[in-house]
Amino acid sequence: METSNFLFIGSYRDNEIDINHPLSAELKELQKEASNTNIHVSSLTKENVNELISDTIHMPQELTITFSDIVYKKTGGNALFVTQFLRSLWDEGLLFFSLESKTWKWDIESIKRKEIHDDVGLLMSNKILQLPAECQHAMKLLACVGSSCDETTLSMFMRKEKGMKTKTSGKRARRSAVENKDHFLMLKLAIDEGLLKKEGSSYVFVHDQIQNAAYSLIPEDERGRMHKSIGRLIMKHSPEDKIEDLLFLVVDQLNRGEVGKEERETTGLAKLNLKAGKKAMSEATFLRSASYFEAGVGVLCDGHWEDYYDLSLELHSLLAETQYCNGCFEIVGKIATIVLNNAKSLEDKLPIYIYLIKSLGAQNKHQSAIEIGITAVHELGMQWPSPSPDKLRIMADFVKTKLRFEVMTIDDFLAIEEMKERNKLAAMKLLRIIVYYGLFTKQEYALIALTQMLQLTLQHGICDESCTTLADASFVLLQFKDVDSSKRLAKS
């Protein structure tokens, strides 16, 4: 079923995105294919702030204009600043509801003297520090895992730490009554303060700056320990049927955690990254999968190529594959050098050869791609003429080989057995790539490779590449104006 109408709405901070950012390039491409509208969202105007305050405290705008002017001057119209500044005024008793007059009142002189940080992160940090210590700790834990987390997952790693100090610093006495309650009650307090919100079973930071502020309150030398603890606790308490769903979260936390020195621990983490990377590849998220493979390679112990050869080979090979998909061709070259120097067999080298050749081709280094392809073909035991014969000899060999296919009946062709020898199958894959890049450089390379592929098919059986070989050979004959031969070969 096709969808003819689709509306997508996205947002970003334009001061964080320059012309070299990937998003800028993507937006430029989207403009060529679909209509789009850019809406610049600026800070609130003085009138907007007055409307917001008037609506919030249910008072006519003409009565709140003096108050709102001060709020606007203090906040510059930043929406997050405005809402948090109003909350701080309420917390400090500078904005209050009078039971006598049954209306809202404010201490205008004290508000004028009140200082406000121009750094939203510092403002949020100070606000969080006014909360009970256990509430701060709960918010720090939530900040470690991201902008949101569901209650079931939170319950796996939210544990009261021994020796945690629980003094308050400036909040009202009513909060002290819940100081020693569980973390979820503390998160409820953060919701009441407008720092978090509850969406279904998930706790969500209402703004990314609040998450950043909560995370910044964790001392840098303690962050690694917290991430590692969170990852381990989730692994420990996850039901067997849910651990796969939480794999990315677990591995992300362990990767950000303190890396132990024990070989068993680092090898275990490398295996988890391998598993997470494969899962990300299955979802076609190659940037993410590459990050896991890279992290896995990074924690391998000294001498890993000897002690953990299979793990090392798979991590490096998959990292090369995903970086090729990401267009990081120079990185592919560096990984290829490592693998080719450590791989124990040609079979283990083959995937790396293929991605190295393709990476060079993608950079228009077709000659280099062909030369490496020929090197790999030699390692497989195949002969490549050196020096290259003249064009007439190459063409004669090609014509002689293709004639053997032209005289075949359909039954003769179907009688060819399936190619099973691994080295020959590998050679077919490499020769196929040489044909492709040969067409961009020297056609004699393509003809030599095509001739060898036709000969391999006749001598060792048919495979997937055999079909494309016949199609390519038919195309080449067409270029030489040999229409009849081209048709006969295509029909075979």
Short mmCIF file of C-alpha atoms in Angstrom, two decimals:
data_model
loop_
_atom_site.label_atom_id
_atom_site.label_comp_id
_atom_site.label_asym_id
_atom_site.label_seq_id
_atom_site.Cartn_x
_atom_site.Cartn_y
_atom_site.Cartn_z
CA MET A 1 0.00 0.00 0.00
CA GLU A 2 1.47 3.34 -1.07
CA THR A 3 1.14 6.53 0.96
CA SER A 4 0.62 9.63 -1.14
CA ASN A 5 0.64 12.10 1.75
CA PHE A 6 3.19 12.28 4.54
CA LEU A 7 3.93 15.09 7.00
CA PHE A 8 7.16 15.03 8.97
CA ILE A 9 7.97 17.64 11.63
CA GLY A 10 11.46 17.95 13.05
CA SER A 11 13.29 20.49 15.16
CA TYR A 12 16.90 21.44 15.84
CA ARG A 13 18.92 24.29 17.29
CA ASP A 14 20.29 26.26 14.36
CA ASN A 15 23.16 27.60 16.47
CA GLU A 16 24.41 24.02 16.86
CA ILE A 17 24.19 23.11 13.15
CA ASP A 18 26.61 24.61 10.61
CA ILE A 19 26.81 24.07 6.85
CA ASN A 20 29.22 21.16 7.30
CA HIS A 21 26.92 19.24 9.63
CA PRO A 22 25.39 16.02 8.18
CA LEU A 23 21.90 17.36 8.90
CA SER A 24 22.53 20.40 6.70
CA ALA A 25 23.52 18.17 3.80
CA GLU A 26 20.49 15.94 4.35
CA LEU A 27 18.10 18.91 4.45
CA LYS A 28 19.61 20.22 1.21
CA GLU A 29 18.97 16.86 -0.47
CA LEU A 30 15.40 16.71 0.87
CA GLN A 31 14.65 20.10 -0.68
CA LYS A 32 15.29 18.57 -4.11
CA GLU A 33 12.76 15.78 -3.58
CA ALA A 34 9.98 17.23 -1.43
CA SER A 35 8.52 20.57 -0.49
CA ASN A 36 9.45 21.79 2.96
CA THR A 37 8.82 24.80 5.14
CA ASN A 38 11.34 26.26 7.57
CA ILE A 39 9.85 27.88 10.66
CA HIS A 40 12.28 29.85 12.80
CA VAL A 41 11.22 29.69 16.44
CA SER A 42 12.72 32.57 18.38
CA SER A 43 12.49 33.57 22.04
CA LEU A 44 9.23 34.77 23.50
CA THR A 45 8.39 38.43 23.03
CA LYS A 46 7.53 40.71 25.95
CA GLU A 47 3.87 40.38 24.99
CA ASN A 48 4.17 36.57 24.89
CA VAL A 49 5.63 36.50 28.39
CA ASN A 50 2.81 38.68 29.70
CA GLU A 51 0.22 36.41 28.06
CA LEU A 52 1.91 33.35 29.60
CA ILE A 53 1.97 34.82 33.11
CA SER A 54 -1.55 36.18 32.82
CA ASP A 55 -2.85 32.78 31.73
CA THR A 56 -0.83 30.93 34.41
CA ILE A 57 -2.05 32.93 37.40
CA HIS A 58 -5.48 33.77 35.92
CA MET A 59 -5.17 37.53 36.11
CA PRO A 60 -5.91 40.18 33.48
CA GLN A 61 -2.90 41.12 31.34
CA GLU A 62 -3.09 44.76 32.35
CA LEU A 63 -2.49 43.72 35.99
CA THR A 64 0.50 41.46 35.22
CA ILE A 65 2.37 43.67 32.77
CA THR A 66 4.68 45.21 35.40
CA PHE A 67 5.55 41.77 36.74
CA SER A 68 5.98 40.26 33.28
CA ASP A 69 8.29 43.11 32.16
CA ILE A 70 10.72 42.20 34.94
CA VAL A 71 10.50 38.50 34.12
CA TYR A 72 11.19 39.28 30.46
CA LYS A 73 14.24 41.40 31.31
CA LYS A 74 15.61 38.69 33.59
CA THR A 75 15.12 35.81 31.14
CA GLY A 76 15.42 37.40 27.71
CA GLY A 77 12.26 35.57 26.67
CA ASN A 78 13.88 32.12 26.81
CA ALA A 79 10.89 29.83 27.32
CA LEU A 80 12.70 27.43 29.64
CA PHE A 81 14.18 30.34 31.62
CA VAL A 82 10.76 31.93 32.02
CA THR A 83 9.03 28.83 33.36
CA GLN A 84 11.89 27.90 35.70
CA PHE A 85 12.28 31.49 36.91
CA LEU A 86 8.59 31.59 37.80
CA ARG A 87 8.96 28.32 39.71
CA SER A 88 11.95 29.67 41.62
CA LEU A 89 9.94 32.74 42.60
CA TRP A 90 7.21 30.47 43.94
CA ASP A 91 9.74 28.31 45.81
CA GLU A 92 11.26 31.36 47.49
CA GLY A 93 7.92 32.93 48.37
CA LEU A 94 8.39 35.91 46.06
CA LEU A 95 5.31 34.86 44.11
CA PHE A 96 2.44 33.68 46.27
CA PHE A 97 -1.34 33.43 46.51
CA SER A 98 -2.90 35.69 49.14
CA LEU A 99 -5.77 34.06 51.00
CA GLU A 100 -6.84 37.46 52.29
CA SER A 101 -7.24 39.14 48.93
CA LYS A 102 -7.78 35.82 47.09
CA THR A 103 -5.40 36.86 44.35
CA TRP A 104 -1.80 36.36 43.32
CA LYS A 105 0.80 38.77 44.63
CA TRP A 106 4.54 39.24 44.11
CA ASP A 107 7.38 41.04 45.84
CA ILE A 108 8.39 43.30 42.99
CA GLU A 109 11.47 44.85 44.67
CA SER A 110 12.92 41.49 45.74
CA ILE A 111 12.35 40.09 42.26
CA LYS A 112 14.23 43.05 40.75
CA ARG A 113 17.19 42.31 43.05
CA LYS A 114 17.14 38.57 42.32
CA GLU A 115 20.08 37.36 40.24
CA ILE A 116 19.57 34.86 37.44
CA HIS A 117 22.25 32.91 35.65
CA ASP A 118 22.49 33.45 31.90
CA ASP A 119 23.61 29.83 31.59
CA VAL A 120 20.53 27.63 31.47
CA GLY A 121 22.58 24.62 32.57
CA LEU A 122 23.78 26.42 35.69
CA LEU A 123 20.25 27.59 36.42
CA MET A 124 18.94 24.03 36.18
CA SER A 125 21.81 22.65 38.24
CA ASN A 126 21.10 25.08 41.06
CA LYS A 127 17.43 24.17 40.95
CA ILE A 128 18.19 20.44 41.18
CA LEU A 129 20.55 21.09 44.11
CA GLN A 130 17.59 22.52 46.02
CA LEU A 131 15.92 19.11 45.95
CA PRO A 132 16.41 16.39 48.59
CA ALA A 133 19.65 14.43 48.12
CA GLU A 134 17.82 11.21 47.24
CA CYS A 135 15.81 13.03 44.58
CA GLN A 136 19.05 14.41 43.14
CA HIS A 137 20.51 10.90 43.10
CA ALA A 138 17.46 9.49 41.31
CA MET A 139 17.68 12.22 38.66
CA LYS A 140 21.41 11.55 38.19
CA LEU A 141 20.71 7.86 37.62
CA LEU A 142 18.00 8.69 35.10
CA ALA A 143 20.33 11.16 33.36
CA CYS A 144 22.92 8.39 32.97
CA VAL A 145 20.63 6.32 30.74
CA GLY A 146 19.26 9.13 28.60
CA SER A 147 16.34 11.48 28.25
CA SER A 148 13.81 8.86 29.38
CA CYS A 149 13.51 5.40 30.88
CA ASP A 150 10.57 3.14 31.68
CA GLU A 151 9.72 2.28 35.26
CA THR A 152 10.49 -1.44 34.92
CA THR A 153 14.02 -0.78 33.73
CA LEU A 154 14.57 1.93 36.34
CA SER A 155 13.62 -0.51 39.08
CA MET A 156 16.47 -2.79 38.00
CA PHE A 157 19.22 -0.30 38.85
CA MET A 158 17.77 2.26 41.22
CA ARG A 159 19.22 1.24 44.56
CA LYS A 160 19.71 3.37 47.64
CA GLU A 161 23.43 3.77 48.20
CA LYS A 162 24.87 3.29 51.65
CA GLY A 163 26.14 6.39 53.37
CA MET A 164 24.23 8.76 51.12
CA LYS A 165 23.82 12.13 52.77
CA THR A 166 20.28 13.38 52.81
CA LYS A 167 20.39 17.00 53.84
CA THR A 168 18.30 19.58 52.04
CA SER A 169 19.59 22.94 50.92
CA GLY A 170 16.98 25.62 50.77
CA LYS A 171 13.77 23.82 49.87
CA ARG A 172 10.72 24.02 52.01
CA ALA A 173 10.27 21.80 55.05
CA ARG A 174 7.41 19.94 53.37
CA ARG A 175 9.96 18.15 51.19
CA SER A 176 11.89 16.79 54.16
CA ALA A 177 9.01 14.49 55.05
CA VAL A 178 9.67 12.41 51.93
CA GLU A 179 13.45 12.52 52.21
CA ASN A 180 13.84 8.83 52.99
CA LYS A 181 11.17 7.45 50.66
CA ASP A 182 12.04 5.32 47.66
CA HIS A 183 13.43 6.67 44.41
CA PHE A 184 10.12 6.63 42.58
CA LEU A 185 8.58 8.89 45.20
CA MET A 186 11.58 11.14 44.67
CA LEU A 187 11.02 11.11 40.92
CA LYS A 188 7.43 12.09 41.62
CA LEU A 189 8.82 15.09 43.50
CA ALA A 190 10.90 16.00 40.43
CA ILE A 191 7.71 15.78 38.37
CA ASP A 192 5.98 18.16 40.80
CA GLU A 193 8.91 20.54 40.33
CA GLY A 194 8.44 20.51 36.54
CA LEU A 195 11.79 18.83 35.86
CA LEU A 196 10.39 15.48 34.77
CA LYS A 197 7.14 14.23 33.32
CA LYS A 198 5.49 10.83 33.25
CA GLU A 199 4.52 9.41 29.85
CA GLY A 200 2.83 6.07 30.32
CA SER A 201 5.29 4.02 32.38
CA SER A 202 8.30 6.17 31.42
CA TYR A 203 9.94 9.03 33.30
CA VAL A 204 11.06 11.74 30.88
CA PHE A 205 13.16 14.88 31.32
CA VAL A 206 11.04 17.81 30.15
CA HIS A 207 14.08 19.39 28.48
CA ASP A 208 17.49 18.12 27.39
CA GLN A 209 19.16 20.96 29.31
CA ILE A 210 17.67 19.56 32.50
CA GLN A 211 19.10 16.12 31.72
CA ASN A 212 22.50 17.70 31.00
CA ALA A 213 22.32 19.64 34.26
CA ALA A 214 21.50 16.51 36.27
CA TYR A 215 24.36 14.61 34.65
CA SER A 216 26.80 17.49 35.22
CA LEU A 217 26.20 17.18 38.97
CA ILE A 218 27.84 13.75 38.96
CA PRO A 219 31.57 14.19 39.72
CA GLU A 220 33.60 13.14 36.69
CA ASP A 221 35.55 10.54 38.66
CA GLU A 222 32.27 8.86 39.70
CA ARG A 223 30.53 8.73 36.31
CA GLY A 224 32.34 5.64 35.09
CA ARG A 225 31.46 3.75 38.26
CA MET A 226 27.78 4.72 37.97
CA HIS A 227 27.50 3.68 34.31
CA LYS A 228 29.20 0.37 35.00
CA SER A 229 26.95 -0.30 37.99
CA ILE A 230 23.81 0.51 35.97
CA GLY A 231 24.83 -1.80 33.14
CA ARG A 232 25.62 -4.69 35.47
CA LEU A 233 22.44 -4.28 37.50
CA ILE A 234 20.26 -4.29 34.38
CA MET A 235 21.98 -7.47 33.20
CA LYS A 236 21.54 -9.05 36.62
CA HIS A 237 17.86 -8.25 37.05
CA SER A 238 16.60 -8.52 33.45
CA PRO A 239 14.29 -11.46 32.69
CA GLU A 240 15.75 -13.79 30.06
CA ASP A 241 13.06 -12.84 27.54
CA LYS A 242 13.83 -9.12 27.96
CA ILE A 243 17.62 -8.96 27.95
CA GLU A 244 17.71 -8.78 24.14
CA ASP A 245 15.44 -5.72 24.21
CA LEU A 246 17.76 -4.04 26.72
CA LEU A 247 21.00 -5.05 24.99
CA PHE A 248 21.78 -1.59 23.58
CA LEU A 249 21.13 0.09 26.93
CA VAL A 250 23.30 -2.42 28.80
CA VAL A 251 26.22 -2.18 26.37
CA ASP A 252 26.01 1.62 26.17
CA GLN A 253 26.27 1.82 29.95
CA LEU A 254 29.16 -0.64 30.18
CA ASN A 255 31.02 1.16 27.38
CA ARG A 256 30.72 4.43 29.29
CA GLY A 257 31.73 2.74 32.52
CA GLU A 258 35.09 2.03 34.10
CA VAL A 259 36.95 -0.61 32.11
CA GLY A 260 38.45 -3.24 34.36
CA LYS A 261 41.92 -4.65 33.87
CA GLU A 262 40.93 -8.29 34.14
CA GLU A 263 41.09 -10.14 30.83
CA ARG A 264 37.85 -11.97 31.53
CA GLU A 265 35.97 -8.68 31.98
CA THR A 266 37.39 -6.95 28.90
CA THR A 267 36.81 -10.01 26.72
CA GLY A 268 33.24 -10.27 27.97
CA LEU A 269 32.64 -6.62 27.11
CA ALA A 270 34.13 -7.15 23.64
CA LYS A 271 31.70 -10.04 23.06
CA LEU A 272 28.75 -7.92 24.21
CA ASN A 273 29.78 -5.17 21.77
CA LEU A 274 29.99 -7.76 19.01
CA LYS A 275 26.46 -8.92 19.82
CA ALA A 276 25.11 -5.35 19.99
CA GLY A 277 26.86 -4.44 16.74
CA LYS A 278 25.30 -7.38 14.91
CA LYS A 279 21.88 -6.42 16.20
CA ALA A 280 22.38 -2.84 15.03
CA MET A 281 23.49 -4.14 11.61
CA SER A 282 20.31 -6.20 11.33
CA GLU A 283 18.40 -2.92 11.81
CA ALA A 284 20.55 -1.20 9.14
CA THR A 285 21.85 1.35 11.67
CA PHE A 286 25.45 1.21 10.48
CA LEU A 287 26.77 4.21 12.39
CA ARG A 288 25.58 2.65 15.62
CA SER A 289 26.85 -0.81 14.72
CA ALA A 290 30.27 0.62 13.83
CA SER A 291 30.47 2.32 17.22
CA TYR A 292 29.87 -1.02 18.97
CA PHE A 293 32.44 -2.88 16.86
CA GLU A 294 34.94 -0.09 17.45
CA ALA A 295 34.31 -0.22 21.19
CA GLY A 296 34.74 -3.99 21.10
CA VAL A 297 38.08 -3.66 19.33
CA GLY A 298 39.12 -0.99 21.82
CA VAL A 299 38.74 -3.21 24.88
CA LEU A 300 40.52 -6.27 23.48
CA CYS A 301 43.45 -7.29 25.63
CA ASP A 302 47.08 -7.40 24.53
CA GLY A 303 47.84 -10.43 22.42
CA HIS A 304 44.19 -10.81 21.44
CA TRP A 305 45.03 -12.00 17.91
CA GLU A 306 46.73 -15.01 19.46
CA ASP A 307 44.43 -15.67 22.41
CA TYR A 308 41.07 -14.62 20.93
CA TYR A 309 41.61 -14.93 17.21
CA ASP A 310 37.99 -15.62 16.14
CA LEU A 311 36.64 -12.73 18.24
CA SER A 312 39.33 -10.35 16.97
CA LEU A 313 38.78 -11.32 13.34
CA GLU A 314 35.00 -10.96 13.51
CA LEU A 315 35.10 -7.59 15.27
CA HIS A 316 37.62 -6.14 12.81
CA SER A 317 35.92 -7.61 9.74
CA LEU A 318 32.49 -6.33 10.70
CA LEU A 319 33.94 -2.94 11.63
CA ALA A 320 35.42 -2.72 8.12
CA GLU A 321 32.08 -3.68 6.58
CA THR A 322 30.06 -1.13 8.55
CA GLN A 323 32.60 1.65 8.00
CA TYR A 324 32.43 0.92 4.28
CA CYS A 325 28.64 1.31 4.49
CA ASN A 326 29.18 4.59 6.38
CA GLY A 327 31.52 5.89 3.67
CA CYS A 328 34.53 5.97 6.02
CA PHE A 329 36.90 4.55 3.42
CA GLU A 330 40.17 5.63 5.04
CA ILE A 331 39.20 3.77 8.20
CA VAL A 332 38.46 0.68 6.11
CA GLY A 333 42.01 0.87 4.76
CA LYS A 334 43.52 1.03 8.25
CA ILE A 335 41.44 -1.91 9.48
CA ALA A 336 42.29 -3.90 6.34
CA THR A 337 46.01 -3.48 7.02
CA ILE A 338 45.57 -4.85 10.56
CA VAL A 339 43.52 -7.85 9.43
CA LEU A 340 45.73 -8.73 6.45
CA ASN A 341 48.76 -8.70 8.77
CA ASN A 342 47.12 -10.98 11.35
CA ALA A 343 44.65 -13.23 9.50
CA LYS A 344 45.72 -16.87 9.45
CA SER A 345 44.10 -17.94 6.21
CA LEU A 346 43.15 -16.56 2.84
CA GLU A 347 39.52 -17.38 3.61
CA ASP A 348 39.71 -15.02 6.61
CA LYS A 349 41.30 -12.30 4.47
CA LEU A 350 38.76 -12.47 1.65
CA PRO A 351 35.96 -10.29 3.17
CA ILE A 352 38.55 -7.64 4.04
CA TYR A 353 40.01 -7.73 0.53
CA ILE A 354 36.54 -7.19 -0.92
CA TYR A 355 35.71 -4.18 1.28
CA LEU A 356 39.17 -2.70 0.76
CA ILE A 357 38.79 -2.98 -3.02
CA LYS A 358 35.29 -1.50 -2.92
CA SER A 359 36.49 1.36 -0.70
CA LEU A 360 39.24 2.23 -3.15
CA GLY A 361 36.77 2.06 -6.02
CA ALA A 362 34.36 4.34 -4.19
CA GLN A 363 37.18 6.90 -3.98
CA ASN A 364 37.72 6.60 -7.77
CA LYS A 365 41.04 4.83 -7.15
CA HIS A 366 40.10 2.20 -9.71
CA GLN A 367 43.65 1.24 -10.68
CA SER A 368 44.59 0.58 -7.03
CA ALA A 369 41.38 -1.40 -6.54
CA ILE A 370 42.22 -3.61 -9.53
CA GLU A 371 45.82 -4.14 -8.41
CA ILE A 372 44.72 -5.33 -4.96
CA GLY A 373 42.10 -7.54 -6.60
CA ILE A 374 44.78 -9.14 -8.78
CA THR A 375 46.96 -9.68 -5.68
CA ALA A 376 44.09 -11.48 -3.97
CA VAL A 377 43.41 -13.57 -7.07
CA HIS A 378 47.07 -14.63 -7.11
CA GLU A 379 46.79 -15.71 -3.44
CA LEU A 380 43.86 -17.91 -4.44
CA GLY A 381 46.12 -19.77 -6.87
CA MET A 382 44.73 -18.14 -10.01
CA GLN A 383 47.05 -17.01 -12.79
CA TRP A 384 46.91 -13.45 -14.06
CA PRO A 385 48.93 -12.67 -17.19
CA SER A 386 51.93 -10.49 -16.44
CA PRO A 387 52.83 -8.43 -18.29
CA SER A 388 49.41 -7.99 -19.84
CA PRO A 389 49.23 -9.39 -23.39
CA ASP A 390 48.27 -7.16 -26.29
CA LYS A 391 44.61 -6.38 -26.91
CA LEU A 392 44.31 -8.75 -29.88
CA ARG A 393 45.49 -11.71 -27.78
CA ILE A 394 43.11 -10.77 -24.93
CA MET A 395 40.20 -10.47 -27.37
CA ALA A 396 41.09 -13.79 -29.04
CA ASP A 397 41.05 -15.62 -25.69
CA PHE A 398 37.73 -14.02 -24.82
CA VAL A 399 36.12 -14.94 -28.17
CA LYS A 400 37.46 -18.51 -27.98
CA THR A 401 35.96 -19.00 -24.51
CA LYS A 402 32.61 -17.40 -25.26
CA LEU A 403 32.18 -19.63 -28.34
CA ARG A 404 32.03 -22.63 -26.04
CA PHE A 405 28.91 -21.13 -24.46
CA GLU A 406 27.34 -20.15 -27.77
CA VAL A 407 27.30 -23.74 -29.02
CA MET A 408 25.66 -24.97 -25.83
CA THR A 409 22.02 -25.95 -25.78
CA ILE A 410 19.82 -25.01 -22.85
CA ASP A 411 20.04 -28.61 -21.62
CA ASP A 412 23.85 -28.46 -21.82
CA PHE A 413 23.89 -25.28 -19.76
CA LEU A 414 21.49 -26.65 -17.15
CA ALA A 415 23.66 -29.74 -16.88
CA ILE A 416 26.58 -27.71 -15.52
CA GLU A 417 27.04 -28.61 -11.87
CA GLU A 418 27.07 -26.10 -9.03
CA MET A 419 30.46 -24.63 -8.14
CA LYS A 420 31.45 -25.86 -4.68
CA GLU A 421 35.19 -25.23 -4.29
CA ARG A 422 35.66 -22.32 -1.91
CA ASN A 423 38.72 -20.84 -3.57
CA LYS A 424 36.99 -20.80 -6.95
CA LEU A 425 33.88 -19.18 -5.49
CA ALA A 426 36.09 -16.55 -3.84
CA ALA A 427 37.93 -15.99 -7.13
CA MET A 428 34.62 -15.42 -8.92
CA LYS A 429 33.68 -12.70 -6.41
CA LEU A 430 37.02 -10.95 -6.79
CA LEU A 431 37.07 -11.23 -10.58
CA ARG A 432 33.54 -9.80 -10.69
CA ILE A 433 34.78 -6.67 -8.92
CA ILE A 434 37.79 -6.42 -11.25
CA VAL A 435 35.40 -6.54 -14.22
CA TYR A 436 33.38 -3.68 -12.79
CA TYR A 437 36.34 -1.37 -12.10
CA GLY A 438 38.11 -2.46 -15.28
CA LEU A 439 35.31 -0.89 -17.31
CA PHE A 440 36.28 2.47 -15.72
CA THR A 441 40.02 2.19 -16.42
CA LYS A 442 41.25 -0.29 -19.05
CA GLN A 443 38.80 -2.59 -20.77
CA GLU A 444 41.52 -5.24 -21.21
CA TYR A 445 41.38 -5.83 -17.43
CA ALA A 446 37.64 -6.41 -17.69
CA LEU A 447 38.11 -8.80 -20.65
CA ILE A 448 40.82 -10.82 -18.89
CA ALA A 449 38.65 -11.14 -15.77
CA LEU A 450 35.55 -11.99 -17.82
CA THR A 451 37.45 -14.69 -19.73
CA GLN A 452 38.70 -16.23 -16.49
CA MET A 453 35.18 -16.22 -15.00
CA LEU A 454 33.78 -17.94 -18.09
CA GLN A 455 36.54 -20.54 -17.91
CA LEU A 456 35.96 -21.14 -14.19
CA THR A 457 32.26 -21.67 -14.86
CA LEU A 458 33.02 -24.24 -17.57
CA GLN A 459 35.64 -26.09 -15.52
CA HIS A 460 34.33 -25.87 -11.94
CA GLY A 461 30.60 -25.22 -12.14
CA ILE A 462 28.06 -22.44 -12.02
CA CYS A 463 27.48 -19.91 -9.23
CA ASP A 464 25.69 -16.60 -8.72
CA GLU A 465 28.51 -14.65 -10.38
CA SER A 466 28.28 -16.89 -13.49
CA CYS A 467 24.95 -15.32 -14.43
CA THR A 468 26.28 -11.76 -14.22
CA THR A 469 29.37 -12.89 -16.14
CA LEU A 470 27.27 -14.03 -19.10
CA ALA A 471 25.33 -10.78 -19.00
CA ASP A 472 28.56 -8.76 -18.92
CA ALA A 473 30.05 -10.78 -21.76
CA SER A 474 26.91 -10.19 -23.81
CA PHE A 475 27.19 -6.45 -23.11
CA VAL A 476 30.87 -6.39 -24.18
CA LEU A 477 30.03 -8.12 -27.47
CA LEU A 478 27.34 -5.55 -28.07
CA GLN A 479 29.94 -2.79 -27.63
CA PHE A 480 31.99 -4.48 -30.36
CA LYS A 481 28.91 -4.45 -32.65
CA ASP A 482 28.69 -8.26 -32.54
CA VAL A 483 24.92 -8.28 -32.08
CA ASP A 484 24.33 -11.91 -33.08
CA SER A 485 26.94 -13.28 -30.64
CA SER A 486 25.60 -11.00 -27.95
CA LYS A 487 22.09 -12.42 -28.40
CA ARG A 488 23.29 -16.04 -28.45
CA LEU A 489 25.33 -15.58 -25.28
CA ALA A 490 22.47 -13.82 -23.55
CA LYS A 491 20.11 -16.71 -24.37
CA SER A 492 22.55 -19.23 -22.93
#
